Short mmCIF file of C-alpha atoms in Angstrom, two decimals:
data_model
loop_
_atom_site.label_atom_id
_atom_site.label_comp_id
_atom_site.label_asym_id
_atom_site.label_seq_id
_atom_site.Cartn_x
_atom_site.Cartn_y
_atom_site.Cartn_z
CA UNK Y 1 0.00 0.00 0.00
CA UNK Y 2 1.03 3.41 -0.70
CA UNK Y 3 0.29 7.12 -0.03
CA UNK Y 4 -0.62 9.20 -3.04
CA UNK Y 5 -2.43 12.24 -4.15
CA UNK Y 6 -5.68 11.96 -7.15
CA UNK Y 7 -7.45 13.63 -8.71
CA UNK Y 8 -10.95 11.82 -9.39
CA UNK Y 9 -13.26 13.56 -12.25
CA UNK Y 10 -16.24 15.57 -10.10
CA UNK Y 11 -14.09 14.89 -6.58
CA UNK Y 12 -11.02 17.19 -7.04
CA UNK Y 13 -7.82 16.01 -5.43
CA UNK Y 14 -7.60 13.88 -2.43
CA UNK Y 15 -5.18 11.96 -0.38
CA UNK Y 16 -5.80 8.20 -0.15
CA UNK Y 17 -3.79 4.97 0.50
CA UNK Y 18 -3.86 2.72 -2.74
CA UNK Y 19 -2.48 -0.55 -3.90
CA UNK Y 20 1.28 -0.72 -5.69
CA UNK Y 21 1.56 -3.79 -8.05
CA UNK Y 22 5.17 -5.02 -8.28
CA UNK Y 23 6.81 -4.16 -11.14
CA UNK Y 24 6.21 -5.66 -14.63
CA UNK Y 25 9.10 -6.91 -17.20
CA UNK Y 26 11.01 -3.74 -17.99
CA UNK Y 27 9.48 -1.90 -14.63
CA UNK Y 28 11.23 -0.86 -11.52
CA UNK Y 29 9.87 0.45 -8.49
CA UNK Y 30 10.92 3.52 -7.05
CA UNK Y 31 10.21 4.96 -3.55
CA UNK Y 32 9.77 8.40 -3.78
CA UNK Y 33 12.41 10.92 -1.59
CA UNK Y 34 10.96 14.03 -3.76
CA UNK Y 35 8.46 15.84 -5.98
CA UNK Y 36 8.15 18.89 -7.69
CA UNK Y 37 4.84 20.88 -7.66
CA UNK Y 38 4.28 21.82 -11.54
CA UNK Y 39 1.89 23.56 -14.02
CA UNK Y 40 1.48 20.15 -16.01
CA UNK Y 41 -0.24 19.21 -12.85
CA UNK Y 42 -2.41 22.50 -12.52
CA UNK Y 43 -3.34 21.89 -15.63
CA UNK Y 44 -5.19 18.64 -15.47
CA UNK Y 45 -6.50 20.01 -12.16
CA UNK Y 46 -8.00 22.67 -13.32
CA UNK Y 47 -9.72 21.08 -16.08
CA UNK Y 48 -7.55 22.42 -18.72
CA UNK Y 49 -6.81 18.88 -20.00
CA UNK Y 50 -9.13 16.79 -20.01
CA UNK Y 51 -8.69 13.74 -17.16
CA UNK Y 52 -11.83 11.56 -17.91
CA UNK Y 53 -10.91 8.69 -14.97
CA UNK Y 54 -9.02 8.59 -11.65
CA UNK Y 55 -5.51 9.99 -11.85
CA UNK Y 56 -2.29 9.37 -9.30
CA UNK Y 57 -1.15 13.31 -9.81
CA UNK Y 58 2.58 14.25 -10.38
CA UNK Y 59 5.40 13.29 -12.54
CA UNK Y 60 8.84 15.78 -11.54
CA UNK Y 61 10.20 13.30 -9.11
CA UNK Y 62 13.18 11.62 -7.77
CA UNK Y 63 13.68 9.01 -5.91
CA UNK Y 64 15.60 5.20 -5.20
CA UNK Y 65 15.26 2.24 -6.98
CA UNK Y 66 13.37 -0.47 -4.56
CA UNK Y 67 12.53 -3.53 -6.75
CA UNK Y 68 12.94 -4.10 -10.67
CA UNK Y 69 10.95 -6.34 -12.72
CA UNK Y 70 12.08 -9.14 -15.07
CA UNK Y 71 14.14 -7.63 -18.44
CA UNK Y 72 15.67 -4.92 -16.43
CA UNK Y 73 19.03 -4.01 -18.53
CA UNK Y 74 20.47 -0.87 -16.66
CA UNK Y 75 18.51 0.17 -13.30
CA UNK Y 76 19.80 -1.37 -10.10
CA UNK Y 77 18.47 -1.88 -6.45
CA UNK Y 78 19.82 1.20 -4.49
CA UNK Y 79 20.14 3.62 -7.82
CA UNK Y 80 19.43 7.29 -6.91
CA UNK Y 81 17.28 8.27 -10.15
CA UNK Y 82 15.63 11.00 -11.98
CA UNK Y 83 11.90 10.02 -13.05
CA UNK Y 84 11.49 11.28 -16.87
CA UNK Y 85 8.10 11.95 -17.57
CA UNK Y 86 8.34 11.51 -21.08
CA UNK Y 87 8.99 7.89 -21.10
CA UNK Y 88 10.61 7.25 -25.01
CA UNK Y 89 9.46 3.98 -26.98
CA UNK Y 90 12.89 3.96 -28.17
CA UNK Y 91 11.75 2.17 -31.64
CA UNK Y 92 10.04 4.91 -33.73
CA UNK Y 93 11.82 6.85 -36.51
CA UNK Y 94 12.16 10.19 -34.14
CA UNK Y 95 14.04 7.79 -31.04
CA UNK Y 96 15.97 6.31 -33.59
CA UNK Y 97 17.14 9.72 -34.83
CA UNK Y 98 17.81 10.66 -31.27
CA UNK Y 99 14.60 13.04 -30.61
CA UNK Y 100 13.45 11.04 -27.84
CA UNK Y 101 11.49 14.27 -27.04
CA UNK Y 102 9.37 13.84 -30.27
CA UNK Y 103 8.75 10.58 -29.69
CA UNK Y 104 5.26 8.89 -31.27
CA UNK Y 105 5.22 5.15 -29.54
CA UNK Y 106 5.20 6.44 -25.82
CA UNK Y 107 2.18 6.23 -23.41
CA UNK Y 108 3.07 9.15 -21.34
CA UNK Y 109 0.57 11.15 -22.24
CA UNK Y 110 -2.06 8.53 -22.56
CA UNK Y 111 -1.59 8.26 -18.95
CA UNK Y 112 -0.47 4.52 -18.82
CA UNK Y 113 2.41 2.42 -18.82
CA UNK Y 114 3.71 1.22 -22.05
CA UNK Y 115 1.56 -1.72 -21.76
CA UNK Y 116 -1.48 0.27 -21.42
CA UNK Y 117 -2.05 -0.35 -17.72
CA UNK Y 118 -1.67 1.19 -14.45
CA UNK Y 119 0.38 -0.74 -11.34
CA UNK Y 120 -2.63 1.44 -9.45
CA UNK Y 121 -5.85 -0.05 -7.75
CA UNK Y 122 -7.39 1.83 -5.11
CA UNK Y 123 -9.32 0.11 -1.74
CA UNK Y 124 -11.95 -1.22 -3.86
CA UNK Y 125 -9.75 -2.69 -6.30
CA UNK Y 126 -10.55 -0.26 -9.36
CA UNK Y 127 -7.94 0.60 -11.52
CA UNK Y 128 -6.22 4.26 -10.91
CA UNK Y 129 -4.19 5.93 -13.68
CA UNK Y 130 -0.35 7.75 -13.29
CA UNK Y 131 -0.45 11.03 -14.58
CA UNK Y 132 2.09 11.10 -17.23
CA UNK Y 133 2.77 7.69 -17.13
CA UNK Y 134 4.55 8.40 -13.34
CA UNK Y 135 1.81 9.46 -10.89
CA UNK Y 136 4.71 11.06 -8.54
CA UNK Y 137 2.75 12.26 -5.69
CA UNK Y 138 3.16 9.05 -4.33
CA UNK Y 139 5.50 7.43 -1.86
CA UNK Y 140 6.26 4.86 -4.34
CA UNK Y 141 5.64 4.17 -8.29
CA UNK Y 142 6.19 1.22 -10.37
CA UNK Y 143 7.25 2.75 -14.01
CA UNK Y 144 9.11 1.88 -17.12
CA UNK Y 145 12.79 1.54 -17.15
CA UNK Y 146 13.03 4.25 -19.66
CA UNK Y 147 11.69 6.56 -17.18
CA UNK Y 148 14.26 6.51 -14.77
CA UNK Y 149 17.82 8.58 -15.27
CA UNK Y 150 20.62 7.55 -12.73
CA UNK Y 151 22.16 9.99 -11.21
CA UNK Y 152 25.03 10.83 -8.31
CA UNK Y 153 24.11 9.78 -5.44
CA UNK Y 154 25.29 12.90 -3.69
CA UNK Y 155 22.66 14.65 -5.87
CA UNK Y 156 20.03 16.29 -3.67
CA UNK Y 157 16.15 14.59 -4.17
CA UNK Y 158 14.85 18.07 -4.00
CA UNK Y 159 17.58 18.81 -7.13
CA UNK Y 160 16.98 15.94 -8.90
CA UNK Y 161 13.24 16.24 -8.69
CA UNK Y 162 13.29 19.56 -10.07
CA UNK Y 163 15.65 18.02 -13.39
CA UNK Y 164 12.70 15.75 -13.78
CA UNK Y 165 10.76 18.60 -15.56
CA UNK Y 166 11.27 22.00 -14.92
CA UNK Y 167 14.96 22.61 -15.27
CA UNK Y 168 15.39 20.53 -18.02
CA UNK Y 169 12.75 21.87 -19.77
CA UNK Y 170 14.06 25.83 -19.56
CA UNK Y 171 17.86 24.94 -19.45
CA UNK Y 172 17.02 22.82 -22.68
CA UNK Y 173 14.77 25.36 -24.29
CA UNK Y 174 17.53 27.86 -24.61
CA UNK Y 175 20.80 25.19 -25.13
CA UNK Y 176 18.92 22.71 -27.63
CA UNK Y 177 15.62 24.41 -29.20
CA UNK Y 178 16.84 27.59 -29.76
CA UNK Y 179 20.60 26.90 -29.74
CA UNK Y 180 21.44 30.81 -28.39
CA UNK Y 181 24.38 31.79 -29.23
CA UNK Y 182 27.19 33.21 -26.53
CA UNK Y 183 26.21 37.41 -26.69
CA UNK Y 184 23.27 37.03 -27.89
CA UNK Y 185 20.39 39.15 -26.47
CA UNK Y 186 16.93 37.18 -24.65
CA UNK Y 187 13.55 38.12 -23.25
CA UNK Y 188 11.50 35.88 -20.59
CA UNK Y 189 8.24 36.16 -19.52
CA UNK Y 190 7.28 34.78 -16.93
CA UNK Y 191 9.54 33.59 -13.97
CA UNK Y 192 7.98 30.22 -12.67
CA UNK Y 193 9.94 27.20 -12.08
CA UNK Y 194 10.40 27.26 -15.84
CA UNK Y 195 11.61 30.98 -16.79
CA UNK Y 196 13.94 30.91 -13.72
CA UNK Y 197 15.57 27.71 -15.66
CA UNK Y 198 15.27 29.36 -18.96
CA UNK Y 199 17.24 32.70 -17.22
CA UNK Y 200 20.01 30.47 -15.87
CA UNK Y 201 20.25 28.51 -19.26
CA UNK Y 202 20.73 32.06 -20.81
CA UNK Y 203 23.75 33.26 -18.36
CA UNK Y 204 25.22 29.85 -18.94
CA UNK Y 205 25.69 29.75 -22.15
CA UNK Y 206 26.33 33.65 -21.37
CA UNK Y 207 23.28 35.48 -23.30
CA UNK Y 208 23.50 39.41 -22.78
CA UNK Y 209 21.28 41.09 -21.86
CA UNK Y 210 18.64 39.04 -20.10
CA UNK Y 211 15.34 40.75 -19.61
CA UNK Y 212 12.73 39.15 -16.90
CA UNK Y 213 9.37 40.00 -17.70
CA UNK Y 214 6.64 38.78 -14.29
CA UNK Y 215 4.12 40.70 -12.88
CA UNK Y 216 5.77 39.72 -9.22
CA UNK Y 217 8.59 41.49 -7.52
CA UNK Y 218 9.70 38.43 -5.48
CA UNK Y 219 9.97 36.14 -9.10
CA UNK Y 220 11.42 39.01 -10.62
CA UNK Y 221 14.46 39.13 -7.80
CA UNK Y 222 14.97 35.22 -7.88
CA UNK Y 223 15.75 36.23 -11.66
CA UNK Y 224 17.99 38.91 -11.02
CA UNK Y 225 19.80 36.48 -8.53
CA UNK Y 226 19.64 33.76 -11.37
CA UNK Y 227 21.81 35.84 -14.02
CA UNK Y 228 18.55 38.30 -15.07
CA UNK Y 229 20.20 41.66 -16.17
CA UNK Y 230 16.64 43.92 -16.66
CA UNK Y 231 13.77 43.57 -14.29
CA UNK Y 232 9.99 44.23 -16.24
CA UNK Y 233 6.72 44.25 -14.51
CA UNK Y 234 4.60 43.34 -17.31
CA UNK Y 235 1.71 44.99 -15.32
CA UNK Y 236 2.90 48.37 -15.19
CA UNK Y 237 5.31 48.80 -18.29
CA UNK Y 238 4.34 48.47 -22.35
CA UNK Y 239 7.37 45.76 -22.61
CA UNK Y 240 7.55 45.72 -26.24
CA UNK Y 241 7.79 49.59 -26.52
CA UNK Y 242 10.19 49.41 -23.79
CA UNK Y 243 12.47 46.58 -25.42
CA UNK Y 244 11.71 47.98 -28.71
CA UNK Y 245 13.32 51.52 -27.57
CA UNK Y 246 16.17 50.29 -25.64
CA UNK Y 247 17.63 47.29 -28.01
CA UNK Y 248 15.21 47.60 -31.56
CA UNK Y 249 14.18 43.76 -29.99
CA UNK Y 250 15.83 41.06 -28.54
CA UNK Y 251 17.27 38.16 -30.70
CA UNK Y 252 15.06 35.68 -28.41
CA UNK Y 253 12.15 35.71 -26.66
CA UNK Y 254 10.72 32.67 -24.51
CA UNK Y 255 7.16 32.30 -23.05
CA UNK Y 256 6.83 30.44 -20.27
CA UNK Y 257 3.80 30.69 -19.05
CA UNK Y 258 1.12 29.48 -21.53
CA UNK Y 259 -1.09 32.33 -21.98
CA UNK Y 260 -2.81 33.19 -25.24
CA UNK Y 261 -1.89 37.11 -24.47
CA UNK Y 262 1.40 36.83 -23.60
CA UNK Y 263 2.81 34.11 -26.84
CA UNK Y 264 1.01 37.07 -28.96
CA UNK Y 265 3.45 39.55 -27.79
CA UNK Y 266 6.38 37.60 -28.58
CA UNK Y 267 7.18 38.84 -32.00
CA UNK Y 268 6.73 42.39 -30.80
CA UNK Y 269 9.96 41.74 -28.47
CA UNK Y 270 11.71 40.32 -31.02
CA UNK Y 271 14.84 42.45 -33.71
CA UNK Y 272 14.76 41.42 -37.32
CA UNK Y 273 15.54 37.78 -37.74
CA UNK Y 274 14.74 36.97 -34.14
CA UNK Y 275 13.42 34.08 -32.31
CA UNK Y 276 10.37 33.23 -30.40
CA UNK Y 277 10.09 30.19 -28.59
CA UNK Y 278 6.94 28.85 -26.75
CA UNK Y 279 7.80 27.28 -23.24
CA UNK Y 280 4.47 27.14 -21.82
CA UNK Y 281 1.35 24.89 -22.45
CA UNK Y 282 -1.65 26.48 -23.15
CA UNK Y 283 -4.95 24.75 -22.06
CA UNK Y 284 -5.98 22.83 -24.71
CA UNK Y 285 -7.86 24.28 -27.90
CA UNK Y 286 -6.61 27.77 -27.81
CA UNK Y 287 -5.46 29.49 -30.33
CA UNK Y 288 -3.19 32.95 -30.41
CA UNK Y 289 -3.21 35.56 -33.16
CA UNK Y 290 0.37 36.36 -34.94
CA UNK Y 291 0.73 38.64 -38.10
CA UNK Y 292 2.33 36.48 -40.35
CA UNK Y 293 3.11 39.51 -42.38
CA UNK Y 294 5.28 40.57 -39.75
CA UNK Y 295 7.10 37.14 -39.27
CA UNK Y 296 7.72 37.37 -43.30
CA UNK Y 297 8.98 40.59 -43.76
CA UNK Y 298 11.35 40.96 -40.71
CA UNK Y 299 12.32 37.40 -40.97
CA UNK Y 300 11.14 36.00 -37.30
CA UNK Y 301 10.72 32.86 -36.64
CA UNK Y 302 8.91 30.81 -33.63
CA UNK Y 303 9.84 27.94 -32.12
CA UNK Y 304 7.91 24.96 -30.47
CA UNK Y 305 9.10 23.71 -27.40
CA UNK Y 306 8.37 20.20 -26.04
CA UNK Y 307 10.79 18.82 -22.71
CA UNK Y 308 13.32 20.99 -23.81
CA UNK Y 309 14.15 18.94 -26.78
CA UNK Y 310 16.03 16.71 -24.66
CA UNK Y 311 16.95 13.34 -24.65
CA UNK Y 312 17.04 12.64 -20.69
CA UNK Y 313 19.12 9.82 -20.52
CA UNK Y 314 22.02 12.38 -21.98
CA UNK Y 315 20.50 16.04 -20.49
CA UNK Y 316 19.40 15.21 -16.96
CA UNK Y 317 23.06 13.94 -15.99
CA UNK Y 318 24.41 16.53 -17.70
CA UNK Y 319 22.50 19.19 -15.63
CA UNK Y 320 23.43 17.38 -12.46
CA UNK Y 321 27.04 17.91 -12.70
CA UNK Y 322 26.79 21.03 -13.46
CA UNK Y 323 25.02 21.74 -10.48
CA UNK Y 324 27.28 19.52 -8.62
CA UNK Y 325 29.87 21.49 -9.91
CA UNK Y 326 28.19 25.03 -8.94
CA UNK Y 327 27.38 25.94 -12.25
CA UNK Y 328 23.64 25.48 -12.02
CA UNK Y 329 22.39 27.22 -8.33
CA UNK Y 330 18.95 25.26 -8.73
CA UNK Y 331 18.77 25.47 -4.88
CA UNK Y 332 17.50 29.00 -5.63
CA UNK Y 333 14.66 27.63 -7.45
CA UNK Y 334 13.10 25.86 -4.06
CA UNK Y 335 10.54 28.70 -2.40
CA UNK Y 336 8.91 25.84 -0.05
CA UNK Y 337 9.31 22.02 1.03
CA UNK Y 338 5.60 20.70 2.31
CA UNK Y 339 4.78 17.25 3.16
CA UNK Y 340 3.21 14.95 0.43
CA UNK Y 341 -0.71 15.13 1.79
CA UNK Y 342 -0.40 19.09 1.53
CA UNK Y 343 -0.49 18.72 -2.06
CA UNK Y 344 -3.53 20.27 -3.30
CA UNK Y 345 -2.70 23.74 -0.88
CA UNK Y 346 0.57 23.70 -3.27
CA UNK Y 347 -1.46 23.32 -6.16
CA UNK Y 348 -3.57 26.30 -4.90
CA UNK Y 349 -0.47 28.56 -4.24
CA UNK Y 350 1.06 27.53 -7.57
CA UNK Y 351 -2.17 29.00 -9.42
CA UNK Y 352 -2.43 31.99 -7.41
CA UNK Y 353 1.89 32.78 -8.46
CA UNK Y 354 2.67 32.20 -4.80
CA UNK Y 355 6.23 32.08 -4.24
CA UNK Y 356 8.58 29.86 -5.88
CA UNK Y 357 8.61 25.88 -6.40
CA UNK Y 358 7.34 23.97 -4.02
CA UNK Y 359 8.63 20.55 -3.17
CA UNK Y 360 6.70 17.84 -1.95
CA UNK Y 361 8.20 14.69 0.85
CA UNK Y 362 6.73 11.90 1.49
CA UNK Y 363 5.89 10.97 5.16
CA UNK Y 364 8.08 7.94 5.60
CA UNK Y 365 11.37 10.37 4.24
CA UNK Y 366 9.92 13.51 6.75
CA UNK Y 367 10.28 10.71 9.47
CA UNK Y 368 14.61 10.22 8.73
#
């Protein structure tokens, strides 16, 4: 049995103790020393994507492997891993090209595990699903092999949880989907979990200047601690005229947020031949307005954004010695740590743009 947090359609979240089947050929079990409180999971909360049966929430986690199932190749009792929400197949034509990120065979987002079940059942034995294949908000999982990343074991959980989505997603955006260039000017808005990555992706690869754009003053100093160079309240100042006036536009310009209003006003930021890249997920079935005319003529270009474009097996260890090393200060990221069952008060902060991110523990690890 095992604690977790779901989210039932028509009941909203809730704490309950479920059932944990042991892991499957090619599964592993991992018990749970970490989880990061995300927008992904807001999302599906909120109603934005659609969650049509019971749900484990979560999937930015880290953890140590407990048990591993029958075809195991690389995992090994006692690992310290990463959980990888976005599970590759490893056999389509995009995984065998090396964009794991793109990939079409895997059940992430179907909300099952490669097999098309769930290692879930709850006290009356129905099945319950893992959010993004993971269903982290849970002192234990059982997922597939090609979820989990090993790490250093001198890694912090909180760390590696936060490598699960957030900081390889922003780090990635900037260093793989966009590929900025060393000088090169960049424009954030929004300074979540997310745009605090993207901002420290930026002064690594050593991006200048670095504008933060947030409508909160105590994001908007966790930038300027992260590398941010120009503070914007997007409330209270016309950010394209100001950007416009100061630099003609920026050569990039990330979104991070996932708001219809904001990914409009990305080619507004951006100079002649510049780069827009969309971070954020929008609820499903919008749609934003861009004058195409505008892209032609001064050559702009936009940029999707999925994971970071990263293949996690080769990003997340990267990211974790550079934070090992003190390039990466992802400790700055953490606002709050908060034990597993206060999960749904997180979820309210995080959609109110309270504070910074908020870890979750389960209670056996609050207990060491």
């Amino acid at each position: 049995m095992t604690l977790a947090i779901t989210l039932r359609p028509g009941s909203g979240v809730q704490t309950e103790t479920i059932a944990l089947a042991a892991p499957g050929p090619g599964q592993v079990e991992v018990e749970i020393r970490a989880s990061g409180v995300c927008h992904s999971d807001l999302h599906v909360v909120n109603g934005d994507w659609p969650a049509e049966r019971p749900l484990v929430l979560g999937h930015e986690a880290a953890g140590i492997v407990t048990a591993i199932g029958a075809g195991v190749l690389d995992a090994r009792l006692g690992d310290h891993v990463v959980l990888s929400w976005f599970a590759p197949c490893g056999r389509c034509t995009n995984c065998a090209a090396g964009k794991g990120w793109l990939c079409t065979g895997t059940t992430a987002l179907d909300n099952t595990l490669p097999d098309g079940t769930t290692a879930y059942t709850d006290a009356r034995g129905a099945d319950v699903w893992p959010y993004l294949g993971l269903g982290a908000f849970s002192e234990r999982v059982v997922i597939p092999e090609s979820a989990v990343v090993v790490v250093p074991p001198e890694l912090p959980f909180e760390i590696g949880a936060l490598l699960g989505c957030s900081v390889t997603t922003g780090v990635g955006a900037v260093v793989n989907t966009a590929s900025v260039p060393m000088g090169a000017s960049a424009a954030v808005i929004g300074c979540g979990g997310v745009g605090l990555s993207i901002i420290m992706g930026l002064k690594l690869i050593g991006a200048n200047p670095i504008i933060a754009i947030d409508v909160s003053d105590e994001k908007l100093e966790a930038a300027r601690a992260l590398g941010a160079t120009t503070l914007l309240r997007g409330d209270l100042v016309d950010t394209t005229a100001e950007i416009q006036s100061s630099l003609g536009g920026v050569d990039f310009a990330f979104e991070a947020i996932g708001r219809v209003a904001t990914i409009e006003s990305l080619p507004g930021l951006l100079a002649r031949g510049g780069t827009a890249v969309l971070v954020g997920m929008t609820p499903i079935g919008l749609r934003a307005s861009i004058d195409p005319f505008d892209l032609a003529d001064q050559g702009k270009n936009i940029l999707g954004c999925n994971y970071g474009s990263s293949v996690a097996r080769v990003d997340i260890p990267r990211l974790a010695k550079l934070y090992l090393a003190g390039r990466l200060p992802l400790d700055q990221l953490i606002g709050r740590i908060r034990p597993l069952a206060e999960a749904s008060e997180a979820l309210t902060e995080l959609g109110q743009g309270v504070g910074l991110r908020t870890i979750l523990v389960p209670p056996k690890r609050s207990q060491r």
